[in-house]
Coordinates of C-alpha atoms in Angstrom, one line a residue:
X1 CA -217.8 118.4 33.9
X2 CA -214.8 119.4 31.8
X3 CA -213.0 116.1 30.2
X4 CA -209.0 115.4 31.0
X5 CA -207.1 116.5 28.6
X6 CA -205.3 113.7 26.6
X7 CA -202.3 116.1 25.2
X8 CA -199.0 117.0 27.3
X9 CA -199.5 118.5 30.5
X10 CA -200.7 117.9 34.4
X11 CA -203.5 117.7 36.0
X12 CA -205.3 116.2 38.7
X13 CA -209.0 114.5 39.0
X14 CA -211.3 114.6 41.9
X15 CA -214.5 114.5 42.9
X16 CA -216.3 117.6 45.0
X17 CA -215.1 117.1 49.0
X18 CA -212.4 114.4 48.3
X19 CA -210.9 114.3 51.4
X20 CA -207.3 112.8 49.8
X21 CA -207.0 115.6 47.2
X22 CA -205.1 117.7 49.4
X23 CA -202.8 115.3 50.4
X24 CA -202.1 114.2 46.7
X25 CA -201.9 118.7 45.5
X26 CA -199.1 118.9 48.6
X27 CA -197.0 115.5 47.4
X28 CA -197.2 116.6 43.5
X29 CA -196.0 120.4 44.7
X30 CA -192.8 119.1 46.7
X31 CA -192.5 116.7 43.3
X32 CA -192.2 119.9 41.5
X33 CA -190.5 121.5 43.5
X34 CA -187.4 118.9 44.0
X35 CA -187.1 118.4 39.9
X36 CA -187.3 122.6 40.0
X37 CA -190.3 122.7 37.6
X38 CA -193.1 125.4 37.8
X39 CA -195.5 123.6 35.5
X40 CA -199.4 124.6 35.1
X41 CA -201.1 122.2 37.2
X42 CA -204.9 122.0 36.0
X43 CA -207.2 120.7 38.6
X44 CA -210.6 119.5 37.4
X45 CA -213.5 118.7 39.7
X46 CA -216.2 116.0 38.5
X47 CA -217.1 111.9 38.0
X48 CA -213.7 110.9 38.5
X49 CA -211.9 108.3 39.7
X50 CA -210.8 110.9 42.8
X51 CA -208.2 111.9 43.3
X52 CA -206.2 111.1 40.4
X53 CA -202.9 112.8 38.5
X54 CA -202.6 112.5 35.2
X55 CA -199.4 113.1 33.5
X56 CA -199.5 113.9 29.6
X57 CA -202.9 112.0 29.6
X58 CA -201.8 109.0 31.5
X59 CA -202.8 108.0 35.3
X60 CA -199.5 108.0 37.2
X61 CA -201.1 105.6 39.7
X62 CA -201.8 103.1 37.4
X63 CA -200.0 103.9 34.3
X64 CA -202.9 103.3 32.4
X65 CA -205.2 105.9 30.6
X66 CA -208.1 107.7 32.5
X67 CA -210.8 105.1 33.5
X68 CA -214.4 106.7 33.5
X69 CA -216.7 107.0 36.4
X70 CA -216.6 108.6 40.0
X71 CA -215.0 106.8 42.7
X72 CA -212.6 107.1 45.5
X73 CA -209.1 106.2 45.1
X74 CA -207.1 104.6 47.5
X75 CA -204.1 104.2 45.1
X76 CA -202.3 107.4 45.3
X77 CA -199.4 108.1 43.3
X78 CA -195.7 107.4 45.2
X79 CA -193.5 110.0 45.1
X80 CA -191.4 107.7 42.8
X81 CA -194.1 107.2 40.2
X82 CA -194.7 111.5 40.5
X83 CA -191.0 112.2 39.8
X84 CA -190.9 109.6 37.2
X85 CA -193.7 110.7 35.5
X86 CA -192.8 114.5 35.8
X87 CA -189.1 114.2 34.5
X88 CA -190.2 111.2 31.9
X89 CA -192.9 113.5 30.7
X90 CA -191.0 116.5 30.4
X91 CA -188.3 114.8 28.6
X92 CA -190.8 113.5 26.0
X93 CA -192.5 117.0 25.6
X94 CA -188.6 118.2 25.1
X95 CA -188.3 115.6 22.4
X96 CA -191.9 116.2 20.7
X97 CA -190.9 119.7 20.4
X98 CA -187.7 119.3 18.7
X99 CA -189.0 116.9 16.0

């Protein structure tokens, strides 16, 4: 099982045959799409709380950091809390970069 990243980037969580992963891939691709970003989207499969998206190391979901252990999700991320995240996160990578 590879670990999430904690640094700047995207990626989602799930566990092998989650059957809400798709659903969650399709919602973060019109996200992208809308805000007119092509971002790498890393998808990891393993014992995770599935499925989840994490933006720049944080769970979009929750807000919170990664929590360990597989489980199945219910939570999904809105597609408030995906744009939020994507054009919050960006901005901050912008900024990081700069300094």
């Amino acid at each position: 099982m590879n670990a999430p990243r904690r640094d700047p980037g995207v990626q989602i969580l799930h566990v092998p045959d989650c059957p809400l992963v798709e659903r969650l891939r399709l919602l973060l691709e019109e996200c992208m799409a809308e805000i007119g970003t092509n971002e790498r989207v890393d998808v990891l499969v393993g014992d995770y709380p599935s499925p989840t998206l994490l933006i720049d190391g944080i769970d979009v979901a929750s807000g919170e950091p990664i929590r360990d252990g597989a489980s199945c999700r219910l939570d999904l991320p809105t597609r408030t809390q995906i744009l939020g995240a994507l054009t919050g996160g960006r901005e901050g990578r912008r900024a990081r970069r700069a300094d």
